[in-house]
Structure formats: structure tokens, C-alpha cells
Amino acid sequence: MFSEQIIVITGGSSGLGLELGRRLAAEGARLILIARDRQKLDRAAQELRSCHGGTHVSVESLDVCDEAATNACMQHIADVHGRIDMLINSAGILREGYFEKLALMDFRDVMEVNYFGLLIATRAALPHLKASRGRLVNISSMAGLAGAFGYTPYCASKHALVGLTESLRYELEPEGIKVHLVCPGEFDSPMVDELECYRTPENRAHAQTIPKATVATIADATLDGIRADRFLIVTGRATRLAAFANRHFPALTRVFGDRTIRRVRRTRA
Ligand SMILES: NC(=O)c1ccc[n+]([C@@H]2O[C@H](COP(=O)([O-])OP(=O)(O)OC[C@H]3O[C@@H](n4cnc5c(N)ncnc54)[C@H](OP(=O)(O)O)[C@@H]3O)[C@@H](O)[C@H]2O)c1
């Protein structure tokens, strides 16, 4: 399905973006990885080329919050490759902490990358996705479907991108663009390694009510969902169960969450 497809992955140098890149490279896709750190991008591209000889992988060092640079980059990709078949928006950042201790800048930074960065990349790729009748894949999170302790900036940004993607779907599907909204629970990645250095115990217990998954299982579930043309891709049985419970029995979900947080606080007291 992905062979010879021109696929742009923001956040393609690390974590889920890179793991999706590994699978897509194995299927013969032509990949363009976008992130800010040039060295990390080069390492990722080298790994993909060495594992899948003959794979085309190029990199673009770019901050997706920079609208002019992102527009120019997408146009450059379309000029060089002739089209863009799929944009995967995986670039994201995380800040966790007690609401009262977080700075206003934490909220702005997270919204800037997770929401506006994705919006900017999507707008820049849109004319090319229209031309190819391609696919848009937005990586949100279970934190875009439910609240979580310590995630006030992150949940707000991921809820915003759920609303954006739900609305965009109505506009883009008639134009022939398939839209996918991916909502994973927590999985192992450099983002979570960094989080482990400072996260609140309440956040760890609450977020890991759904057991942490491997990035490999999240990438497989994401690609299965794309192949099946599913709009909402909630990855893994436990996360699907949590999403179902949150949607249909939100009061119950809150009771469980409150109890988890009380338990953590009792053991700390
Ligand atoms: N890990 C989890 O448990 C989890 C759960 C649910 C959803 N998600 C979501 O899944 C996506 C991938 O997360 P991950 O865990 O794979 O994170 P990760 O390993 O930290 O990767 C994040 C990627 O985004 C890039 N990036 C960050 N800010 C950027 C910017 N302004 N412009 C361009 N690129 C930028 C990073 O590279 P540079 O820093 O070099 O720019 C990196 O390539 C994120 O959207 C995240 O919110 C993660």
C-alpha cells in the first residue's frame, strides 16, 4: 500500500515518527523526515537507509512552528518528488507538573508545537495532499480524549488537535483526502524517558492506569488503522477500553482516577 508513496513525517527523527518510518521504509515508501535537530535527523536517516538498502530517505531540519519555513519546505518536497501522498504529524512536546507550579510559558510552548505546529504543517501540505488525494495522519493521544493529572498543558493541546482533526475531516474527505486521528496511551519513547526524570507520582499512577505500550505496537496499530481507512485509531485493547469507558461512563472514569490519585497521596503521606 505504501510502496513508492511520498510520505512526510514531522517528528520523524525519534519515537513514534521514527518507528513509523522504519515500517514504511520496509514497505518501499519514499520518506522525508522533519525535525529541528539536524544530527538526530541524519542518524535516523542513516539507520533507515542501512536497514532497508535502496530506500529513499531525505531529511529537512525545520521547526514546524515557523510558518514561512514550513510552507517553503513542503513546496520544496513537492517540487523535488512531484507530489506528497501522506503527511504524518507526529512532532510533539510534553510538559508535566502541578498546574500551580507550571509557568504560563509551559502552556504556550506546548500549544505552539502540538497544536499550531501541526496546524501549520497541515496547511502547508494541503494543496499537495489535495492534488494527490492523499492522507493526513494526526498523532494526538489518549490525553486528547480524557483529562489526566499533571497534564494540564498537554491535555489541552491534544484536545485542541482532536477538535481540529474532527472538524477538518468534514472538509477534507469530500476533497478526496483521508484523515486519520491517532490516540495512543503512554508508550516507551525518548519523550517518556525525559518525563520519567521529573514527573509527579500522581501523573505516573494515573497515566499508567493503562499499561505502558511499546512504540512498536503503537506503530503497528497506527498502520493497521490507516490500511483499514479508520478515522479514529485508538491503539491497543486497554486504551480502547479506557476510551470507551471515558466516553460512555465518564463519571466512573473520574471515580477511578480520583481513587488512584488518593492512593498515591496516602502512600506519600
Ligand atoms: N510517548 C508517549 O507516551 C505518547 C503517547 C501519546 C501520544 N504521543 C504523541 O506521539 C507523538 C510522538 O511522540 P514521541 O513519544 O515519539 O516523542 P519523541 O520521541 O520526543 O519525538 C518527538 C519528535 O518531534 C520532534 N519535534 C519536537 N518539536 C518540534 C518542532 N517544533 N518542530 C519540528 N519537530 C519537532 C522531535 O525532534 P526535535 O526535538 O529535534 O525537533 C522528535 O523528532 C507526539 O505528538 C506525542 O505527543 C506520545
CSV table of C-alpha atoms and ligand atoms in Angstrom, one decimal:
chain,number,residue,atom,x,y,z
A,1,MET,CA,0.0,0.0,0.0
A,2,PHE,CA,2.8,2.4,0.8
A,3,SER,CA,5.3,1.4,-1.8
A,4,GLU,CA,6.7,4.4,-3.8
A,5,GLN,CA,4.4,6.7,-1.8
A,6,ILE,CA,5.9,10.1,-0.9
A,7,ILE,CA,5.5,10.3,2.9
A,8,VAL,CA,6.4,13.3,5.1
A,9,ILE,CA,6.8,12.6,8.8
A,10,THR,CA,7.1,15.5,11.2
A,11,GLY,CA,8.9,14.3,14.4
A,12,GLY,CA,10.4,11.6,12.1
A,13,SER,CA,13.8,11.6,13.9
A,14,SER,CA,12.6,10.0,17.1
A,15,GLY,CA,10.0,7.8,18.9
A,16,LEU,CA,6.8,7.1,17.1
A,17,GLY,CA,7.7,9.1,14.0
A,18,LEU,CA,10.9,7.1,13.5
A,19,GLU,CA,9.2,3.8,14.3
A,20,LEU,CA,6.6,4.5,11.6
A,21,GLY,CA,9.4,5.5,9.3
A,22,ARG,CA,11.1,2.1,9.9
A,23,ARG,CA,7.9,0.2,8.8
A,24,LEU,CA,7.2,2.5,5.9
A,25,ALA,CA,10.8,2.2,4.6
A,26,ALA,CA,10.4,-1.6,4.8
A,27,GLU,CA,7.4,-1.3,2.5
A,28,GLY,CA,9.3,0.8,0.0
A,29,ALA,CA,7.9,4.3,0.8
A,30,ARG,CA,10.0,7.4,0.0
A,31,LEU,CA,10.4,9.2,3.2
A,32,ILE,CA,11.0,12.8,4.2
A,33,LEU,CA,11.7,13.2,7.9
A,34,ILE,CA,11.2,16.6,9.5
A,35,ALA,CA,12.5,17.7,13.0
A,36,ARG,CA,14.7,20.5,14.4
A,37,ASP,CA,17.9,18.7,15.4
A,38,ARG,CA,19.9,18.0,12.3
A,39,GLN,CA,22.2,15.4,13.9
A,40,LYS,CA,19.3,13.3,15.2
A,41,LEU,CA,17.7,13.5,11.7
A,42,ASP,CA,20.9,12.4,10.0
A,43,ARG,CA,21.3,9.5,12.4
A,44,ALA,CA,17.7,8.4,11.8
A,45,ALA,CA,18.0,8.6,8.0
A,46,GLN,CA,21.3,6.6,8.1
A,47,GLU,CA,19.6,3.9,10.2
A,48,LEU,CA,16.7,3.6,7.8
A,49,ARG,CA,19.0,3.6,4.7
A,50,SER,CA,21.3,0.9,6.2
A,51,CYS,CA,18.4,-1.4,7.3
A,52,HIS,CA,16.5,-1.0,4.1
A,53,GLY,CA,19.0,-0.7,1.3
A,54,GLY,CA,17.8,1.4,-1.7
A,55,THR,CA,15.2,3.2,0.5
A,56,HIS,CA,14.9,6.9,-0.3
A,57,VAL,CA,15.1,8.9,2.9
A,58,SER,CA,15.8,12.6,3.0
A,59,VAL,CA,15.7,15.0,5.9
A,60,GLU,CA,14.6,18.6,6.5
A,61,SER,CA,15.7,20.4,9.6
A,62,LEU,CA,12.8,22.6,10.5
A,63,ASP,CA,10.7,24.0,13.3
A,64,VAL,CA,7.1,23.3,12.4
A,65,CYS,CA,6.1,26.5,14.3
A,66,ASP,CA,7.9,28.6,11.6
A,67,GLU,CA,5.1,29.1,9.1
A,68,ALA,CA,7.2,30.5,6.3
A,69,ALA,CA,9.9,27.9,6.6
A,70,THR,CA,7.3,25.1,6.7
A,71,ASN,CA,5.5,26.4,3.6
A,72,ALA,CA,8.8,26.6,1.7
A,73,CYS,CA,9.8,23.1,2.9
A,74,MET,CA,6.5,21.4,1.7
A,75,GLN,CA,6.7,23.2,-1.6
A,76,HIS,CA,10.3,22.1,-2.0
A,77,ILE,CA,9.4,18.5,-1.2
A,78,ALA,CA,6.6,18.6,-3.8
A,79,ASP,CA,8.9,20.1,-6.4
A,80,VAL,CA,11.6,17.5,-5.8
A,81,HIS,CA,9.4,14.4,-5.6
A,82,GLY,CA,6.5,15.5,-7.8
A,83,ARG,CA,3.8,15.1,-5.0
A,84,ILE,CA,3.1,14.4,-1.3
A,85,ASP,CA,0.9,11.3,-0.7
A,86,MET,CA,0.8,11.4,3.1
A,87,LEU,CA,1.6,13.7,5.9
A,88,ILE,CA,2.1,12.2,9.3
A,89,ASN,CA,2.1,14.9,12.1
A,90,SER,CA,4.0,13.2,14.9
A,91,ALA,CA,6.1,16.2,16.2
A,92,GLY,CA,5.2,17.0,19.7
A,93,ILE,CA,6.5,18.0,23.1
A,94,LEU,CA,5.4,17.4,26.7
A,95,ARG,CA,5.4,19.3,30.0
A,96,GLU,CA,4.1,17.7,33.1
A,97,GLY,CA,3.5,19.2,36.6
A,98,TYR,CA,1.2,20.7,39.1
A,99,PHE,CA,-0.9,23.4,37.5
A,100,GLU,CA,0.0,25.9,40.1
A,101,LYS,CA,3.8,25.3,39.6
A,102,LEU,CA,3.8,25.3,35.8
A,103,ALA,CA,4.7,28.6,34.1
A,104,LEU,CA,2.4,30.3,31.5
A,105,MET,CA,5.2,29.7,29.1
A,106,ASP,CA,4.8,25.9,29.5
A,107,PHE,CA,1.2,26.2,28.3
A,108,ARG,CA,2.2,28.4,25.4
A,109,ASP,CA,5.1,26.2,24.3
A,110,VAL,CA,3.1,23.0,24.3
A,111,MET,CA,0.2,24.6,22.4
A,112,GLU,CA,2.6,26.2,20.0
A,113,VAL,CA,4.2,22.9,18.9
A,114,ASN,CA,1.4,20.3,19.4
A,115,TYR,CA,-1.4,22.5,18.1
A,116,PHE,CA,-0.1,25.3,16.0
A,117,GLY,CA,2.9,23.4,14.6
A,118,LEU,CA,0.6,20.6,13.4
A,119,LEU,CA,-1.8,23.2,12.0
A,120,ILE,CA,1.0,24.9,10.1
A,121,ALA,CA,2.4,21.7,8.7
A,122,THR,CA,-1.1,20.6,7.6
A,123,ARG,CA,-1.9,23.9,5.9
A,124,ALA,CA,1.5,23.8,4.1
A,125,ALA,CA,0.9,20.3,2.8
A,126,LEU,CA,-2.8,20.7,2.0
A,127,PRO,CA,-2.5,21.8,-1.7
A,128,HIS,CA,-0.2,18.8,-2.3
A,129,LEU,CA,-2.5,16.4,-0.5
A,130,LYS,CA,-5.4,17.7,-2.5
A,131,ALA,CA,-3.6,17.1,-5.7
A,132,SER,CA,-2.6,13.6,-4.8
A,133,ARG,CA,-5.9,12.8,-3.0
A,134,GLY,CA,-3.6,11.7,-0.2
A,135,ARG,CA,-3.8,11.1,3.6
A,136,LEU,CA,-3.4,13.2,6.7
A,137,VAL,CA,-2.4,11.4,9.9
A,138,ASN,CA,-2.6,13.4,13.1
A,139,ILE,CA,-1.0,11.9,16.2
A,140,SER,CA,-3.0,13.0,19.2
A,141,SER,CA,-3.1,11.0,22.4
A,142,MET,CA,-5.5,9.4,24.9
A,143,ALA,CA,-4.7,12.7,26.6
A,144,GLY,CA,-6.8,14.2,23.8
A,145,LEU,CA,-9.8,12.2,24.8
A,146,ALA,CA,-9.7,12.4,28.6
A,147,GLY,CA,-8.1,14.5,31.3
A,148,ALA,CA,-5.0,13.3,33.2
A,149,PHE,CA,-3.4,14.5,36.4
A,150,GLY,CA,-0.4,16.8,35.7
A,151,TYR,CA,-1.1,17.1,32.0
A,152,THR,CA,-3.0,20.4,32.0
A,153,PRO,CA,-0.9,21.9,29.1
A,154,TYR,CA,-0.5,18.6,27.2
A,155,CYS,CA,-4.2,17.5,27.5
A,156,ALA,CA,-5.3,21.0,26.4
A,157,SER,CA,-3.1,20.9,23.3
A,158,LYS,CA,-4.1,17.3,22.4
A,159,HIS,CA,-7.9,18.0,23.0
A,160,ALA,CA,-7.5,21.1,20.7
A,161,LEU,CA,-6.0,18.9,18.0
A,162,VAL,CA,-8.8,16.3,18.3
A,163,GLY,CA,-11.3,19.1,17.7
A,164,LEU,CA,-9.3,20.4,14.8
A,165,THR,CA,-9.0,17.0,13.2
A,166,GLU,CA,-12.7,16.0,13.8
A,167,SER,CA,-13.7,19.3,12.1
A,168,LEU,CA,-11.1,19.1,9.3
A,169,ARG,CA,-12.3,15.6,8.4
A,170,TYR,CA,-15.7,17.0,7.3
A,171,GLU,CA,-13.9,19.5,5.0
A,172,LEU,CA,-11.1,17.3,3.6
A,173,GLU,CA,-12.8,13.9,3.0
A,174,PRO,CA,-15.1,15.4,0.2
A,175,GLU,CA,-11.8,16.7,-1.4
A,176,GLY,CA,-10.6,13.1,-1.5
A,177,ILE,CA,-8.2,13.3,1.4
A,178,LYS,CA,-8.4,10.5,4.0
A,179,VAL,CA,-8.0,11.9,7.5
A,180,HIS,CA,-6.8,9.8,10.5
A,181,LEU,CA,-6.7,10.7,14.2
A,182,VAL,CA,-4.4,8.5,16.2
A,183,CYS,CA,-4.8,8.4,20.0
A,184,PRO,CA,-2.3,6.2,21.8
A,185,GLY,CA,-1.9,5.7,25.5
A,186,GLU,CA,1.6,6.0,27.0
A,187,PHE,CA,4.4,4.2,25.1
A,188,ASP,CA,8.2,4.0,25.5
A,189,SER,CA,10.0,6.8,23.7
A,190,PRO,CA,12.6,9.5,24.4
A,191,MET,CA,9.7,11.8,25.3
A,192,VAL,CA,8.7,9.4,28.1
A,193,ASP,CA,12.3,8.8,29.2
A,194,GLU,CA,12.6,12.5,29.8
A,195,LEU,CA,9.3,12.7,31.6
A,196,GLU,CA,10.4,9.9,34.0
A,197,CYS,CA,13.1,12.3,35.2
A,198,TYR,CA,10.6,14.8,36.7
A,199,ARG,CA,7.0,13.5,36.6
A,200,THR,CA,4.7,13.8,39.6
A,201,PRO,CA,3.9,10.4,41.2
A,202,GLU,CA,0.2,11.2,40.7
A,203,ASN,CA,0.7,11.5,37.0
A,204,ARG,CA,2.7,8.3,36.7
A,205,ALA,CA,0.0,6.3,38.5
A,206,HIS,CA,-2.9,8.0,36.6
A,207,ALA,CA,-1.3,7.8,33.2
A,208,GLN,CA,-0.2,4.2,33.7
A,209,THR,CA,-3.7,3.0,34.7
A,210,ILE,CA,-3.4,2.0,31.0
A,211,PRO,CA,-0.2,-0.2,31.0
A,212,LYS,CA,2.7,1.4,29.0
A,213,ALA,CA,2.9,0.0,25.5
A,214,THR,CA,5.9,-0.4,23.2
A,215,VAL,CA,6.4,2.0,20.4
A,216,ALA,CA,6.4,-1.0,18.0
A,217,THR,CA,2.9,-2.0,18.9
A,218,ILE,CA,1.7,1.6,18.6
A,219,ALA,CA,3.3,1.9,15.1
A,220,ASP,CA,1.8,-1.4,14.0
A,221,ALA,CA,-1.7,-0.4,15.3
A,222,THR,CA,-1.4,3.0,13.6
A,223,LEU,CA,-0.5,1.5,10.2
A,224,ASP,CA,-3.3,-1.2,10.6
A,225,GLY,CA,-5.8,1.6,11.2
A,226,ILE,CA,-4.6,3.6,8.1
A,227,ARG,CA,-4.8,0.5,5.9
A,228,ALA,CA,-8.3,-0.1,7.2
A,229,ASP,CA,-9.2,3.5,6.4
A,230,ARG,CA,-10.2,4.1,10.0
A,231,PHE,CA,-10.7,7.7,11.1
A,232,LEU,CA,-10.2,7.3,14.8
A,233,ILE,CA,-7.3,5.0,15.6
A,234,VAL,CA,-7.2,4.2,19.4
A,235,THR,CA,-4.2,1.9,19.7
A,236,GLY,CA,-4.3,-1.2,21.9
A,237,ARG,CA,-7.1,-3.0,23.7
A,238,ALA,CA,-6.5,-1.3,27.1
A,239,THR,CA,-6.5,2.2,25.6
A,240,ARG,CA,-9.7,1.3,23.6
A,241,LEU,CA,-11.4,0.1,26.8
A,242,ALA,CA,-10.4,3.3,28.6
A,243,ALA,CA,-11.6,5.5,25.7
A,244,PHE,CA,-14.9,3.6,25.6
A,245,ALA,CA,-15.3,3.9,29.4
A,246,ASN,CA,-14.5,7.6,29.3
A,247,ARG,CA,-17.0,8.3,26.5
A,248,HIS,CA,-19.9,6.2,27.9
A,249,PHE,CA,-19.2,6.3,31.7
A,250,PRO,CA,-17.3,9.5,32.3
A,251,ALA,CA,-18.4,9.7,36.0
A,252,LEU,CA,-17.0,6.2,36.6
A,253,THR,CA,-13.7,7.1,34.9
A,254,ARG,CA,-13.4,10.1,37.3
A,255,VAL,CA,-14.1,7.9,40.3
A,256,PHE,CA,-11.3,5.5,39.3
A,257,GLY,CA,-8.9,8.4,38.6
A,258,ASP,CA,-9.7,10.1,41.9
A,259,ARG,CA,-9.1,6.8,43.8
A,260,THR,CA,-5.8,6.3,42.0
A,261,ILE,CA,-4.6,9.8,43.0
A,262,ARG,CA,-5.8,9.4,46.6
A,263,ARG,CA,-3.9,6.1,46.9
A,264,VAL,CA,-0.7,7.8,45.7
A,265,ARG,CA,-1.1,10.6,48.2
A,266,ARG,CA,-1.8,8.3,51.1
A,267,THR,CA,1.4,6.3,50.4
A,268,ARG,CA,3.4,9.5,50.2
A,269,ALA,CA,1.9,10.9,53.5
B,1,LIG,N1,5.3,8.8,24.1
B,1,LIG,C1,4.0,8.7,24.5
B,1,LIG,O1,3.7,8.1,25.6
B,1,LIG,C2,2.9,9.3,23.7
B,1,LIG,C3,1.6,9.0,24.0
B,1,LIG,C4,0.6,9.5,23.2
B,1,LIG,C5,0.9,10.4,22.2
B,1,LIG,N2,2.2,10.7,21.9
B,1,LIG,C6,2.4,11.7,20.9
B,1,LIG,O2,3.2,11.0,19.9
B,1,LIG,C7,4.0,11.9,19.2
B,1,LIG,C8,5.4,11.4,19.1
B,1,LIG,O3,5.9,11.3,20.5
B,1,LIG,P1,7.2,10.5,20.9
B,1,LIG,O4,6.9,9.9,22.2
B,1,LIG,O5,7.6,9.7,19.8
B,1,LIG,O6,8.1,11.8,21.1
B,1,LIG,P2,9.7,12.0,20.8
B,1,LIG,O7,10.4,10.7,20.8
B,1,LIG,O8,10.1,13.0,21.8
B,1,LIG,O9,9.7,12.6,19.4
B,1,LIG,C9,9.2,13.9,19.1
B,1,LIG,C10,9.7,14.3,17.8
B,1,LIG,O10,9.1,15.6,17.5
B,1,LIG,C11,10.2,16.5,17.0
B,1,LIG,N3,9.8,17.9,17.3
B,1,LIG,C12,9.5,18.4,18.5
B,1,LIG,N4,9.3,19.7,18.4
B,1,LIG,C13,9.4,20.0,17.1
B,1,LIG,C14,9.2,21.2,16.3
B,1,LIG,N5,8.9,22.4,16.9
B,1,LIG,N6,9.4,21.2,15.0
B,1,LIG,C15,9.7,20.0,14.4
B,1,LIG,N7,9.9,18.8,15.1
B,1,LIG,C16,9.7,18.9,16.4
B,1,LIG,C17,11.4,16.0,17.8
B,1,LIG,O11,12.7,16.3,17.2
B,1,LIG,P3,13.5,17.7,17.6
B,1,LIG,O12,13.4,17.9,19.0
B,1,LIG,O13,14.8,17.5,17.0
B,1,LIG,O14,12.7,18.8,16.8
B,1,LIG,C18,11.2,14.5,17.6
B,1,LIG,O15,11.6,14.0,16.4
B,1,LIG,C19,3.8,13.3,19.9
B,1,LIG,O16,2.9,14.0,19.2
B,1,LIG,C20,3.3,12.8,21.2
B,1,LIG,O17,2.6,13.9,21.8
B,1,LIG,C21,3.2,10.2,22.7
